[in-house]
mmCIF file of C-alpha atoms in Angstrom:
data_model
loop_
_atom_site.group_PDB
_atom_site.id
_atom_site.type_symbol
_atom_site.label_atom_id
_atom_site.label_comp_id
_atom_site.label_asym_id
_atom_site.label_seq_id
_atom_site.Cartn_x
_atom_site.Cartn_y
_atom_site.Cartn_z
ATOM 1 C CA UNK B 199 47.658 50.460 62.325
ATOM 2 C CA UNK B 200 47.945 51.463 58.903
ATOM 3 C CA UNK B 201 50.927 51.261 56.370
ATOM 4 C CA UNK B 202 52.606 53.915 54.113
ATOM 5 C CA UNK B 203 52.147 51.995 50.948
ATOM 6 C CA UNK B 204 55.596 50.267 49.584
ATOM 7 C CA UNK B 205 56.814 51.226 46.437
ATOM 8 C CA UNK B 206 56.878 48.045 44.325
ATOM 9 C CA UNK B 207 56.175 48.764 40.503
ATOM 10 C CA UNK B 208 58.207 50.490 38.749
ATOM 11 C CA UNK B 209 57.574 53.154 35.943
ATOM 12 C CA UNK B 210 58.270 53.738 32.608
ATOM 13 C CA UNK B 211 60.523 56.259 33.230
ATOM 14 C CA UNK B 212 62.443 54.037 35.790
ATOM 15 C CA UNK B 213 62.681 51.365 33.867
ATOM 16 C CA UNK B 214 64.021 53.158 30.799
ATOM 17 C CA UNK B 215 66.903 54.565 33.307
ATOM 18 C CA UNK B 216 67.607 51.053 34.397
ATOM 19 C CA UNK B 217 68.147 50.012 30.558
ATOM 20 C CA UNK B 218 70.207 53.500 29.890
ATOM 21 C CA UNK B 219 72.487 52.788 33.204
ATOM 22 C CA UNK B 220 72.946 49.203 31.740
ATOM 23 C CA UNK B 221 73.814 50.858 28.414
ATOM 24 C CA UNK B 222 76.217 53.002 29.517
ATOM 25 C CA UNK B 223 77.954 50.579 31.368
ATOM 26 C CA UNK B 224 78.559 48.349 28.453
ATOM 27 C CA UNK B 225 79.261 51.328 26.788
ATOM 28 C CA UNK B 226 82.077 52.102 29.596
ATOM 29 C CA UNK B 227 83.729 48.618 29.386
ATOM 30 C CA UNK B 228 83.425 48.253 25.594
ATOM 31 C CA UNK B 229 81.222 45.960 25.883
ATOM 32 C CA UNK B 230 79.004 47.431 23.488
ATOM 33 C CA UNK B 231 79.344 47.957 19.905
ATOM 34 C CA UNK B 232 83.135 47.590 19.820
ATOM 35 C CA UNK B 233 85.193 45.128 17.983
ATOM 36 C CA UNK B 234 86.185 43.601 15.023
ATOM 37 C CA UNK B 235 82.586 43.485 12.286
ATOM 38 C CA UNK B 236 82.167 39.847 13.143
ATOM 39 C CA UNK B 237 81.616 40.605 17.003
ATOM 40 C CA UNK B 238 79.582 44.242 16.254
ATOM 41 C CA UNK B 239 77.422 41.881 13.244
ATOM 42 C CA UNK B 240 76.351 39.796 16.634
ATOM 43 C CA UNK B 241 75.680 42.230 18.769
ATOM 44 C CA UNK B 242 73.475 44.337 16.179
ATOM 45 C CA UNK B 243 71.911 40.579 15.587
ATOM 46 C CA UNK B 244 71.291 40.098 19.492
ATOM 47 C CA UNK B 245 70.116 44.018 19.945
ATOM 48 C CA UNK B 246 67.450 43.618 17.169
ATOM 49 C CA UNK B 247 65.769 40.536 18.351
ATOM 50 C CA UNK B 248 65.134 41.659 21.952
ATOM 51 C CA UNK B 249 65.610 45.257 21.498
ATOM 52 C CA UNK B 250 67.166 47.408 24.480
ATOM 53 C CA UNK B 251 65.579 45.471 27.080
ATOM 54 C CA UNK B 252 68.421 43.819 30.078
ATOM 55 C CA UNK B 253 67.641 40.615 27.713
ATOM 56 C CA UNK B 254 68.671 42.006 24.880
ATOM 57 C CA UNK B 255 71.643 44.111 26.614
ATOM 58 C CA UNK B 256 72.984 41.282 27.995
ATOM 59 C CA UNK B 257 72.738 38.729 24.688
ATOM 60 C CA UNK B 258 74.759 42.032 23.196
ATOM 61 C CA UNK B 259 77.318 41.212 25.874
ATOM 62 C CA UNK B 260 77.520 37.633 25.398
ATOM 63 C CA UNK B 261 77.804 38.109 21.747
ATOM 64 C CA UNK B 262 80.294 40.598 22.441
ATOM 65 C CA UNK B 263 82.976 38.491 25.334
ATOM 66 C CA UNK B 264 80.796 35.283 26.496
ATOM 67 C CA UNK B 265 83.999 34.227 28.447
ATOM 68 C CA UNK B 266 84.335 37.584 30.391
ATOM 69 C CA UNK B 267 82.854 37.571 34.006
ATOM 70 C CA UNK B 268 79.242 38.696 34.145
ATOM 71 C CA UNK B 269 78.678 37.610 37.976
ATOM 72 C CA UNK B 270 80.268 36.664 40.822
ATOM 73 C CA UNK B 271 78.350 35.363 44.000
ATOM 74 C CA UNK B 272 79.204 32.993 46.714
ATOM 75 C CA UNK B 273 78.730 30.148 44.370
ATOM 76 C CA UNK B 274 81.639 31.418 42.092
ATOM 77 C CA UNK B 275 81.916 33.314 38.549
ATOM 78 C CA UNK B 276 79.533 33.294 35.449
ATOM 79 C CA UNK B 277 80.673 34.698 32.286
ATOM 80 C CA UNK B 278 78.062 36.598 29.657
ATOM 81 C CA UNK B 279 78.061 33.785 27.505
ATOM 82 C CA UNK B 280 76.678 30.942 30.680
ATOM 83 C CA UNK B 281 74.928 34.059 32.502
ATOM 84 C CA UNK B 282 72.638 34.078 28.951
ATOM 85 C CA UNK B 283 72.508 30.595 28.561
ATOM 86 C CA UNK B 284 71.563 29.944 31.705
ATOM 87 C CA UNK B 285 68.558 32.797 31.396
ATOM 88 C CA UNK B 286 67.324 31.504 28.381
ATOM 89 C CA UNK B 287 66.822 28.118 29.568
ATOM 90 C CA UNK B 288 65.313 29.667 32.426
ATOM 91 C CA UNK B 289 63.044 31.740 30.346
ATOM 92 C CA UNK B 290 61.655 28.480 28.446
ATOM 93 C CA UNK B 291 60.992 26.768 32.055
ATOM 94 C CA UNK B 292 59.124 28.859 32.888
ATOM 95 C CA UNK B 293 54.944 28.683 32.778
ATOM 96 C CA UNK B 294 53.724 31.908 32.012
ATOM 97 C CA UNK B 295 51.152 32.785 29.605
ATOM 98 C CA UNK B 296 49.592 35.192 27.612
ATOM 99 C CA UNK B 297 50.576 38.942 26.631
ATOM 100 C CA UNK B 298 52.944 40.684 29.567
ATOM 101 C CA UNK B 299 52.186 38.406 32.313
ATOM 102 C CA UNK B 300 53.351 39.947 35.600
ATOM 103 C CA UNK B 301 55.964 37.884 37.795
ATOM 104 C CA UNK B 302 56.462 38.449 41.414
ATOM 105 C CA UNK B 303 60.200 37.912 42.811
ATOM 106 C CA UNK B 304 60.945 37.615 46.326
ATOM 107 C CA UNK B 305 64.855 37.293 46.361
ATOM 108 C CA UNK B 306 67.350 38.178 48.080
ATOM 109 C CA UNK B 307 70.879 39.410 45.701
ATOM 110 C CA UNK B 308 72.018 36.197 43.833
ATOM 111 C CA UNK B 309 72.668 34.730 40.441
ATOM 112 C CA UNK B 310 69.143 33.481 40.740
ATOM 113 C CA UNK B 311 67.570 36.530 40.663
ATOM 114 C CA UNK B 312 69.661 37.820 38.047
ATOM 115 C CA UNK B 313 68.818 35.037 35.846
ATOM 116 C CA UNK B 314 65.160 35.340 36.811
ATOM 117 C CA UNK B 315 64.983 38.969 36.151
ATOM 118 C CA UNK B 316 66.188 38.326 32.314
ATOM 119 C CA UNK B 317 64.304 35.300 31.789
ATOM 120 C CA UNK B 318 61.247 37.931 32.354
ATOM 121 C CA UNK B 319 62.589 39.966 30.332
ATOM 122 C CA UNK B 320 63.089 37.644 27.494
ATOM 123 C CA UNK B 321 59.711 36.362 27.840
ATOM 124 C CA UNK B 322 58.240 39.953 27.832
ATOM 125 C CA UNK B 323 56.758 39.674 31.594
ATOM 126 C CA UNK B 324 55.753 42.486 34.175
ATOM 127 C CA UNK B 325 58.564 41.937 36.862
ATOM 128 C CA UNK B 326 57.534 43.258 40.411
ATOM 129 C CA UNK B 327 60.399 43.027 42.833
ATOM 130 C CA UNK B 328 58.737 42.176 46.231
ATOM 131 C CA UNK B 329 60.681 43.682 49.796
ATOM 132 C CA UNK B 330 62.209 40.794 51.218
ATOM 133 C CA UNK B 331 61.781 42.463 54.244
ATOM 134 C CA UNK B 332 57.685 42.365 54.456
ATOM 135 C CA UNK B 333 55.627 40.391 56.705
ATOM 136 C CA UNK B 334 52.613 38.683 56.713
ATOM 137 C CA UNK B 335 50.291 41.208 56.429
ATOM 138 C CA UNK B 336 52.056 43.040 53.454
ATOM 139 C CA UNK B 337 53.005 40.286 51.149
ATOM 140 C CA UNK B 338 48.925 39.396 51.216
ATOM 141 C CA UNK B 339 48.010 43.175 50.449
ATOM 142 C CA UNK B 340 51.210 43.614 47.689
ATOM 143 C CA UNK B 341 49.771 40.074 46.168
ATOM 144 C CA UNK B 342 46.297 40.951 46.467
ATOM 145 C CA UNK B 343 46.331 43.761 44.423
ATOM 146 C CA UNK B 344 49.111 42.885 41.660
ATOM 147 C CA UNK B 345 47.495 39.360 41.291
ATOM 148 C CA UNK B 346 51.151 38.005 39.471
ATOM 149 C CA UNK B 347 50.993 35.042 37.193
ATOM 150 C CA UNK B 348 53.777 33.861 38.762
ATOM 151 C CA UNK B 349 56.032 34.142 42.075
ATOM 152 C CA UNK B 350 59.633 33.575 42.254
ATOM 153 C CA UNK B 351 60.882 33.217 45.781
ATOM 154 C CA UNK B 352 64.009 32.190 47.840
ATOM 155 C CA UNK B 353 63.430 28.678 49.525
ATOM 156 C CA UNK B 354 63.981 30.881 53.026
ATOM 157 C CA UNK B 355 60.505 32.542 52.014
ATOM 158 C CA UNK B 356 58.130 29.869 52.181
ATOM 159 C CA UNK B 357 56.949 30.065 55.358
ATOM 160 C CA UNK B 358 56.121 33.694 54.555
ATOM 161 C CA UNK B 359 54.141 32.454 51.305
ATOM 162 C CA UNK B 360 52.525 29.784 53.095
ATOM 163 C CA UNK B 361 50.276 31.809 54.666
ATOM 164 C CA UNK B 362 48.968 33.426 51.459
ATOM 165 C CA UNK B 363 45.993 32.565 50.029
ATOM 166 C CA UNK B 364 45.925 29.785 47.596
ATOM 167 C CA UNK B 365 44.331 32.017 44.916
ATOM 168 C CA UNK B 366 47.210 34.727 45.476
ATOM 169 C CA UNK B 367 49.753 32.020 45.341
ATOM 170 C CA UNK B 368 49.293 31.080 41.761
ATOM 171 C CA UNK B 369 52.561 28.930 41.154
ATOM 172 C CA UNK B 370 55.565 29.408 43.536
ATOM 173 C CA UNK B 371 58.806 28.476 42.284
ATOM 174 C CA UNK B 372 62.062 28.646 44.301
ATOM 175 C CA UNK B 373 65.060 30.618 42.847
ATOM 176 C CA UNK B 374 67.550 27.823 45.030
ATOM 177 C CA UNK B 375 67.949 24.807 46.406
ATOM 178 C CA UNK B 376 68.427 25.934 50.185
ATOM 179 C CA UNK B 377 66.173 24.221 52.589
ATOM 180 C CA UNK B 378 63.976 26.185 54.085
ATOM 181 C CA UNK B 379 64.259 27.200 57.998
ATOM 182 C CA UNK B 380 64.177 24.091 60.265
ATOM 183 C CA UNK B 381 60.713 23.141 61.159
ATOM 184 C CA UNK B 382 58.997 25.397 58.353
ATOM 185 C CA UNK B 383 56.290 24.345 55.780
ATOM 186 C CA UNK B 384 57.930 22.260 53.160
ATOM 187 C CA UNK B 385 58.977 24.421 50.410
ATOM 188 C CA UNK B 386 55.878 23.921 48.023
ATOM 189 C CA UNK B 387 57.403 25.569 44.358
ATOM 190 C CA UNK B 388 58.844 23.505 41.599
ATOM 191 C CA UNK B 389 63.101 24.373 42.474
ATOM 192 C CA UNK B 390 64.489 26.504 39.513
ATOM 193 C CA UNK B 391 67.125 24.773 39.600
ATOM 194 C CA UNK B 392 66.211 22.252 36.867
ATOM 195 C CA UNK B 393 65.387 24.271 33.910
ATOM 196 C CA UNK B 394 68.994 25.954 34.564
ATOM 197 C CA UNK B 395 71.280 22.590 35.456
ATOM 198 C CA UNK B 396 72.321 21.737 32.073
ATOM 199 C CA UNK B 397 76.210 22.753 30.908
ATOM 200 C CA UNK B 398 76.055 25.965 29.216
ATOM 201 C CA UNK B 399 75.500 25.356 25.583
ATOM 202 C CA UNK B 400 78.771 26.693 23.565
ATOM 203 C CA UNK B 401 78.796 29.935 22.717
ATOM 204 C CA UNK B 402 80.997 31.798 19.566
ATOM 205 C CA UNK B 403 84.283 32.009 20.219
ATOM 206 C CA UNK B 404 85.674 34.846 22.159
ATOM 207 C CA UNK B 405 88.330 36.601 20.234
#
């Protein structure tokens, strides 16, 4: 049996949209490039070091409102300012090397994947966002040929990933602390959840 092959990389093209939908969104909630000078000054400061890139979009946010709600999951609210924080402490956990590095993630709709999504993008990485929905066979032929640096995963995926070869594997890290499923391989990554655990550090006063 053969298999159409999954659409997993995406272009330039896309990934310019997905910057000039974020864009316009800030733009729509005057998030961006509104305000008094002091507020504009950081967001112009925050835009110019990372550029238009969902890192540097969201640092324009956090410069802009850091306590206005960025996220809400079933663990509770983050504003911009923790949602960056929290990223950017992510982004210097995590062991990737080298120009553009590509990064695997495996997860399922939660802050973690948010914050692992910019962290790559503040570290300049390659992100390919893996169908939580493949099996066995597919997540060896996606991994195979993309050959990421690096594979972030939810802890309910590793018994999927332990059946990948240890060369594809490169480093697994978890994007939670859930325990696996009951009787399943023990979860083999290094949890994200340590490079992120700290308070947020405080940000500039919102007003």
């Amino acid at each position: 049996m053969t298999h159409a092959r999954p659409v997993y990389r995406p272009g330039l093209r896309r990934r310019i949209g997905h910057v000039r939908d974020l864009t316009a969104l800030l733009l729509r909630t005057g998030l961006l490039l509104s305000g008094g000078p002091r507020r504009v000054g950081r967001q112009l400061g925050a835009l110019r070091r990372w550029g238009t890139s969902l890192a540097g979009v969201l640092a324009a946010a956090a410069a802009h409102s850091p306590s206005r709600p960025a996220l809400i999951d079933d663990e509770g609210v983050l504003s911009f300012g923790e949602l960056d924080d929290r990223a950017t402490r992510l982004a210097l956990g995590l062991p990737l090397h080298g120009p553009r590095p590509r990064v695997g993630v495996l997860c399922r709709n939660h802050r973690g994947m948010v914050e692992t999504l910019v962290a790559c993008s503040r570290r300049g990485a390659e992100v390919v966002l893996l169908n939580t929905g493949f099996g066995t066979g597919q997540i060896r032929a996606v991994l195979g040929e993309l050959r990421p640096a690096l594979i972030v995963a939810d802890a309910e995926f590793a018994p999927l990933l332990a059946n990948v070869p240890i060369a594809l594997r490169r480093t697994v890290l978890w994007a939670d602390r859930r325990p696996g499923p009951p009787g399943g391989p023990p979860a083999a990554g290094t949890p994200l959840a340590a490079p992120v655990a700290a308070p947020p550090a405080p940000g500039p006063a919102d007003h």
